[in-house]
Coordinates of C-alpha atoms in Angstrom, one line a residue:
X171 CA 93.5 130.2 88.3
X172 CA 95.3 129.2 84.9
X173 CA 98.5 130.1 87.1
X174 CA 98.0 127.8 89.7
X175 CA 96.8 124.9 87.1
X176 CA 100.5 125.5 85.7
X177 CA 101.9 125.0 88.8
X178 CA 99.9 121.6 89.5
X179 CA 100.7 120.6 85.7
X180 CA 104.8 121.4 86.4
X181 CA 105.1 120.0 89.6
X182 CA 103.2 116.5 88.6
X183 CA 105.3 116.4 85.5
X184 CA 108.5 116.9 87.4
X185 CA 107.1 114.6 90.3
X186 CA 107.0 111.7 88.3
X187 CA 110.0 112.1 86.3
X188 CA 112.2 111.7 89.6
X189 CA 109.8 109.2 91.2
X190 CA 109.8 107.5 87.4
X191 CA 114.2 107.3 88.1
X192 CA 113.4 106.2 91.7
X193 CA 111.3 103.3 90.7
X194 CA 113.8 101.8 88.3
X195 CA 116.3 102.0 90.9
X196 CA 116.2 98.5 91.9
X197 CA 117.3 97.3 88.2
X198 CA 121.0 97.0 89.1
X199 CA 119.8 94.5 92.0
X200 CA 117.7 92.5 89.7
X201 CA 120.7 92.2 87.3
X202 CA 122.7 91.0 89.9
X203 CA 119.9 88.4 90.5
X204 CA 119.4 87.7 87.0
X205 CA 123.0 86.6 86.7
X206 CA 123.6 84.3 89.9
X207 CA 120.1 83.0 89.0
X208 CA 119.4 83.7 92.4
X209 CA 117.7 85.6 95.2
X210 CA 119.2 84.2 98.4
X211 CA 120.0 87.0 100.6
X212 CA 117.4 89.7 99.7
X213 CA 114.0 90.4 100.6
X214 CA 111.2 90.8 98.6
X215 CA 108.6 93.3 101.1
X216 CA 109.9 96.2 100.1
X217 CA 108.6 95.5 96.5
X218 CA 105.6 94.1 97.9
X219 CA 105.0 96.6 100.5
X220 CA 105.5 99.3 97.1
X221 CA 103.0 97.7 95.0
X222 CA 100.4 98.0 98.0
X223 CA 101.3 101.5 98.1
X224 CA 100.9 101.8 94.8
X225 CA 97.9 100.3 94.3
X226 CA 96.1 102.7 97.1
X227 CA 97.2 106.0 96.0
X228 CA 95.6 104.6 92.3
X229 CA 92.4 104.3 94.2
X230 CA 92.6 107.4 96.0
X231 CA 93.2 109.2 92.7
X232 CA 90.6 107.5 91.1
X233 CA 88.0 108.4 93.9
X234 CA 89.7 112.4 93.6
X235 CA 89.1 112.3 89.7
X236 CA 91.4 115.5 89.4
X237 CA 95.0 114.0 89.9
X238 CA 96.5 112.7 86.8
X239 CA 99.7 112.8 87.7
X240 CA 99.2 110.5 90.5
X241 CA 97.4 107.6 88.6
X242 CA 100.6 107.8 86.0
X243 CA 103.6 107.6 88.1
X244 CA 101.7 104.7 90.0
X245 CA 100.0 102.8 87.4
X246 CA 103.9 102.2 86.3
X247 CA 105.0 101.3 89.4
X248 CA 102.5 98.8 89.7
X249 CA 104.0 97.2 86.4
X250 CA 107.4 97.5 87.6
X251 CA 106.7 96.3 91.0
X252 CA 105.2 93.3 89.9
X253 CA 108.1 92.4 87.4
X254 CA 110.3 92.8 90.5
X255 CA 108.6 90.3 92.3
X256 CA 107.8 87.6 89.6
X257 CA 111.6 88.1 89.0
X258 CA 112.7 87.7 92.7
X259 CA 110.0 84.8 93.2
X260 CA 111.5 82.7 90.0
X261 CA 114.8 82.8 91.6
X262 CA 114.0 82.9 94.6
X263 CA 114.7 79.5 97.1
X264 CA 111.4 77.8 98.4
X265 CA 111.6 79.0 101.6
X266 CA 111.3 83.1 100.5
X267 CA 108.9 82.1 97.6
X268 CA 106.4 81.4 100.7
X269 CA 107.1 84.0 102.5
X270 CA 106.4 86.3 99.4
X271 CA 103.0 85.2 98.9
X272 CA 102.3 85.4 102.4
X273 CA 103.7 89.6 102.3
X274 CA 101.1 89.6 98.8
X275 CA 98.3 88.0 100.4
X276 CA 98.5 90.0 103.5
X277 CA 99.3 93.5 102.0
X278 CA 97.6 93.3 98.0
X279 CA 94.6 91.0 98.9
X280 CA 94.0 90.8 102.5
X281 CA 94.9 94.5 103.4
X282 CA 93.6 96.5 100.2
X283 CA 90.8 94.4 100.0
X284 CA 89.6 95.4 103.3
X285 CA 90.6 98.8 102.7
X286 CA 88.7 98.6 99.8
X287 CA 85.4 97.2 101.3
X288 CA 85.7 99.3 104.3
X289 CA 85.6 102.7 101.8
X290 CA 84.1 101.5 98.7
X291 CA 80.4 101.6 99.9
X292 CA 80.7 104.6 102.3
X293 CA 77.3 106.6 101.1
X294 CA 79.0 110.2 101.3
X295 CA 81.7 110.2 99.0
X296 CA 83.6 113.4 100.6
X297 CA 83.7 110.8 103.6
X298 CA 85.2 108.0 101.6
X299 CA 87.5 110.1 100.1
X300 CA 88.5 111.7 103.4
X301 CA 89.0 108.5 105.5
X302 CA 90.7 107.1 102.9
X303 CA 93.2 110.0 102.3
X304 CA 94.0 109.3 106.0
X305 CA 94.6 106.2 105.0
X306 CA 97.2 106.8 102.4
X307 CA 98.5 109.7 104.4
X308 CA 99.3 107.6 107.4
X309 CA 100.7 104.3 105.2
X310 CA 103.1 107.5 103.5
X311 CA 104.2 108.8 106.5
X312 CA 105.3 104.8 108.4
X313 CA 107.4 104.3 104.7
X314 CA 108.8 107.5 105.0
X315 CA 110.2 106.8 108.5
X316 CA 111.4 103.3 107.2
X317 CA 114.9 104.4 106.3
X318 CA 115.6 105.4 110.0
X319 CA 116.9 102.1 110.6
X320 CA 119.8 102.5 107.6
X321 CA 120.6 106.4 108.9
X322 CA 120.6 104.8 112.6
X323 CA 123.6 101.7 111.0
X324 CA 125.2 104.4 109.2
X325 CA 125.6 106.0 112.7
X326 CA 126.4 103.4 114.2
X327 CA 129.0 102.2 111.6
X328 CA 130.2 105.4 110.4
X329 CA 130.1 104.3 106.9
X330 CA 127.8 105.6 103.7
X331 CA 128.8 102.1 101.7
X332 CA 125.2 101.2 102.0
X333 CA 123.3 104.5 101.4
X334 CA 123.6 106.1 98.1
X335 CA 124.0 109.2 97.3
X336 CA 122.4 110.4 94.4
X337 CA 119.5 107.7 95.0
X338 CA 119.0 110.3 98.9
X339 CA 119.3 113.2 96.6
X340 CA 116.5 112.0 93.5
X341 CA 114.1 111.0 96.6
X342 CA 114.8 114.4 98.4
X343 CA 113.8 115.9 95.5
X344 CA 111.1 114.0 94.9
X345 CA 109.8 114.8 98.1
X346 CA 109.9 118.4 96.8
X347 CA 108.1 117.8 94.1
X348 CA 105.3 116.1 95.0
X349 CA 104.8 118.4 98.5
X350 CA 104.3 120.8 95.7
X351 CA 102.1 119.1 94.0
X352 CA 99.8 118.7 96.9
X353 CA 100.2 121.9 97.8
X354 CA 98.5 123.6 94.6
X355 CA 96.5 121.2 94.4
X356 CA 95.1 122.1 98.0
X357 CA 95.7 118.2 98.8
X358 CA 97.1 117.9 102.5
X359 CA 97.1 113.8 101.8
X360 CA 99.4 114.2 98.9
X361 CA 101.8 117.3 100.5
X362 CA 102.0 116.7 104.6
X363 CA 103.9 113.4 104.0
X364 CA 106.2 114.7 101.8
X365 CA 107.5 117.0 104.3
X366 CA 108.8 114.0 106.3
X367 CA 110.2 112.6 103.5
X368 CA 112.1 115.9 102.9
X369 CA 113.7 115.9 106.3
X370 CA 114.7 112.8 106.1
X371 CA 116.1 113.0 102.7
X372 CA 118.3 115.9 103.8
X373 CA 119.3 114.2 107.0
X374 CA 120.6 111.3 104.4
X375 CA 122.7 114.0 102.7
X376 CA 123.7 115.3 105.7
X377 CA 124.5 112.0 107.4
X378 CA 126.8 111.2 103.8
X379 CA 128.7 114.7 103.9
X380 CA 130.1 113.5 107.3
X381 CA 130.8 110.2 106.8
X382 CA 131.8 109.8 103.1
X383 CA 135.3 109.8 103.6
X384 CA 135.2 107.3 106.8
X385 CA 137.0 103.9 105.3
X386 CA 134.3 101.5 104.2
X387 CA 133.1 98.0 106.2
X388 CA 133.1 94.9 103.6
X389 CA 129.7 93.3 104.1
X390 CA 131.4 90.3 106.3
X391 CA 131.7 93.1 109.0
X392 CA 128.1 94.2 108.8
X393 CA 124.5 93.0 108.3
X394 CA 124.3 91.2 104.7
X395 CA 121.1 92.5 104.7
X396 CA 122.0 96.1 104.1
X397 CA 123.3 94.8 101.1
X398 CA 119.8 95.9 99.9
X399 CA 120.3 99.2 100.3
X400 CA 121.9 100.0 97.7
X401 CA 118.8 100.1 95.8
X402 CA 116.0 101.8 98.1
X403 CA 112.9 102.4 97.1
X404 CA 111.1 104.5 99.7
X405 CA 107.4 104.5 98.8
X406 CA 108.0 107.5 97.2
X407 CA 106.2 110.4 97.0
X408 CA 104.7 108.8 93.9
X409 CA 104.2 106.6 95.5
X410 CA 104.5 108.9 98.3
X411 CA 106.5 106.1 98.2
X412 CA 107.5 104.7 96.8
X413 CA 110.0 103.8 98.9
X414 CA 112.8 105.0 97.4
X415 CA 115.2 101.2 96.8
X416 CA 117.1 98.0 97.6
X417 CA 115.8 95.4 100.0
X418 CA 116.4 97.9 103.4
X419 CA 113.2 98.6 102.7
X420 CA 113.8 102.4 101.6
X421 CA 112.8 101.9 97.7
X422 CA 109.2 101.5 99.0
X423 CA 108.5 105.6 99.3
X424 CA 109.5 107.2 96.8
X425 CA 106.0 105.0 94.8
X426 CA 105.4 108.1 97.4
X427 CA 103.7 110.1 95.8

């Protein structure tokens, strides 16, 4: 038993030191931002869509009561989710200022709040926490499969310019981590989407092995908006994403768990 509390204790600690790297990602992007004193040209969902994420796998942990580790890693990526989009929304143009608080109020009000009120005041609490591990599980899984539209350009265009390395390898292995993690911990919510995130973390690598050396596309010949990838954040397996991230919409797993 003291064994297998190691375990849990190693894996959470190593779990959200990658997904704690993975979160601050983004920072280069905001930079960038910070000095044009402007937004124009990226998107701010995959920040939103991260902070929701966030904010769930809080409130699963909170109903569990015996994973830490989870309330940790995502209690700072609330913060730092929410300093990514005050930043983006203050230089942001009028037009993607409203279409950010429409993403918040659909996603952090509208969408946890009836996630919320739809669990909250379930009588059996094995039942609440059940449906909403589903819940989480199945959010997890849809950010997970979010950078199949990057791998699919990257195909298509025969270039890595817009898929990071080491960011594919530090979400790959947070994906380890954290299927660990739910794995001693006996928590099939936490581990099963991990898996996906492993396979498509390696196809990543894979995908960059045979196209690293293929010359690269300036961003006139391809969609501006993959600019954003640069800086993914999947919805991480902290978040179990997290996901893991520029604007492509891949950092808003890792805040996978």
């Amino acid at each position: 038993m003291a064994l297998h509390l190691t375990w849990v204790f190693v894996f959470g600690i190593l779990g959200n030191a990658v997904s704690f790297m993975v979160s601050l990602a983004p920072l280069p992007t905001f930079y960038q931002i910070y000095k044009k004193k402007t937004s124009e040209g990226f998107q701010s969902i995959p920040y939103v869509v991260s902070l929701f994420s966030a904010m769930l796998w809080i409130y699963y942990a909170l109903l569990k009561k015996d994973a830490m580790f989870l309330i940790t890693i995502n209690t700072f990526n609330v913060f730092i989710q929410i300093f990514y989009i005050v930043t983006y929304f203050y230089y942001g143009p009028k037009k993607e200022k409203i279409v950010t608080v429409k993403l918040m109020l659909l996603f952090n009000v509208f969408g946890f709040g009836v996630i919320f009120l739809s669990t909250f005041f379930l009588s059996n609490p094995s039942i609440r926490l059940l449906v909403l591990g589903y819940i989480c599980m199945a959010f997890a899984l849809a950010v997970f499969a979010a950078p199949l539209a990057i791998v699919r350009k990257v195909i298509k265009t025969k270039s890595v310019e817009y898929m990071p390395f080491t960011l594919s390898v530090f979400l790959t292995l947070g994906a380890v981590m954290w299927f660990l993690y739910g794995l001693f911990l006996k928590d099939m919510n936490i581990a099963v989407p991990n898996i996906l995130g492993f396979i498509f973390g390696v196809l990543q690598m894979i995908l960059y092995a045979v196209y690293r050396n293929h010359p690269k596309k300036t961003v006139e010949e391809s969609d501006p908006k993959l600019q954003l990838s640069d800086h993914s954040v999947i919805v991480d397996a902290s978040k179990l994403g997290s996901d893991v991230s520029n604007n492509n919409g891949r950092d808003d797993a890792l805040n996978k768990v």
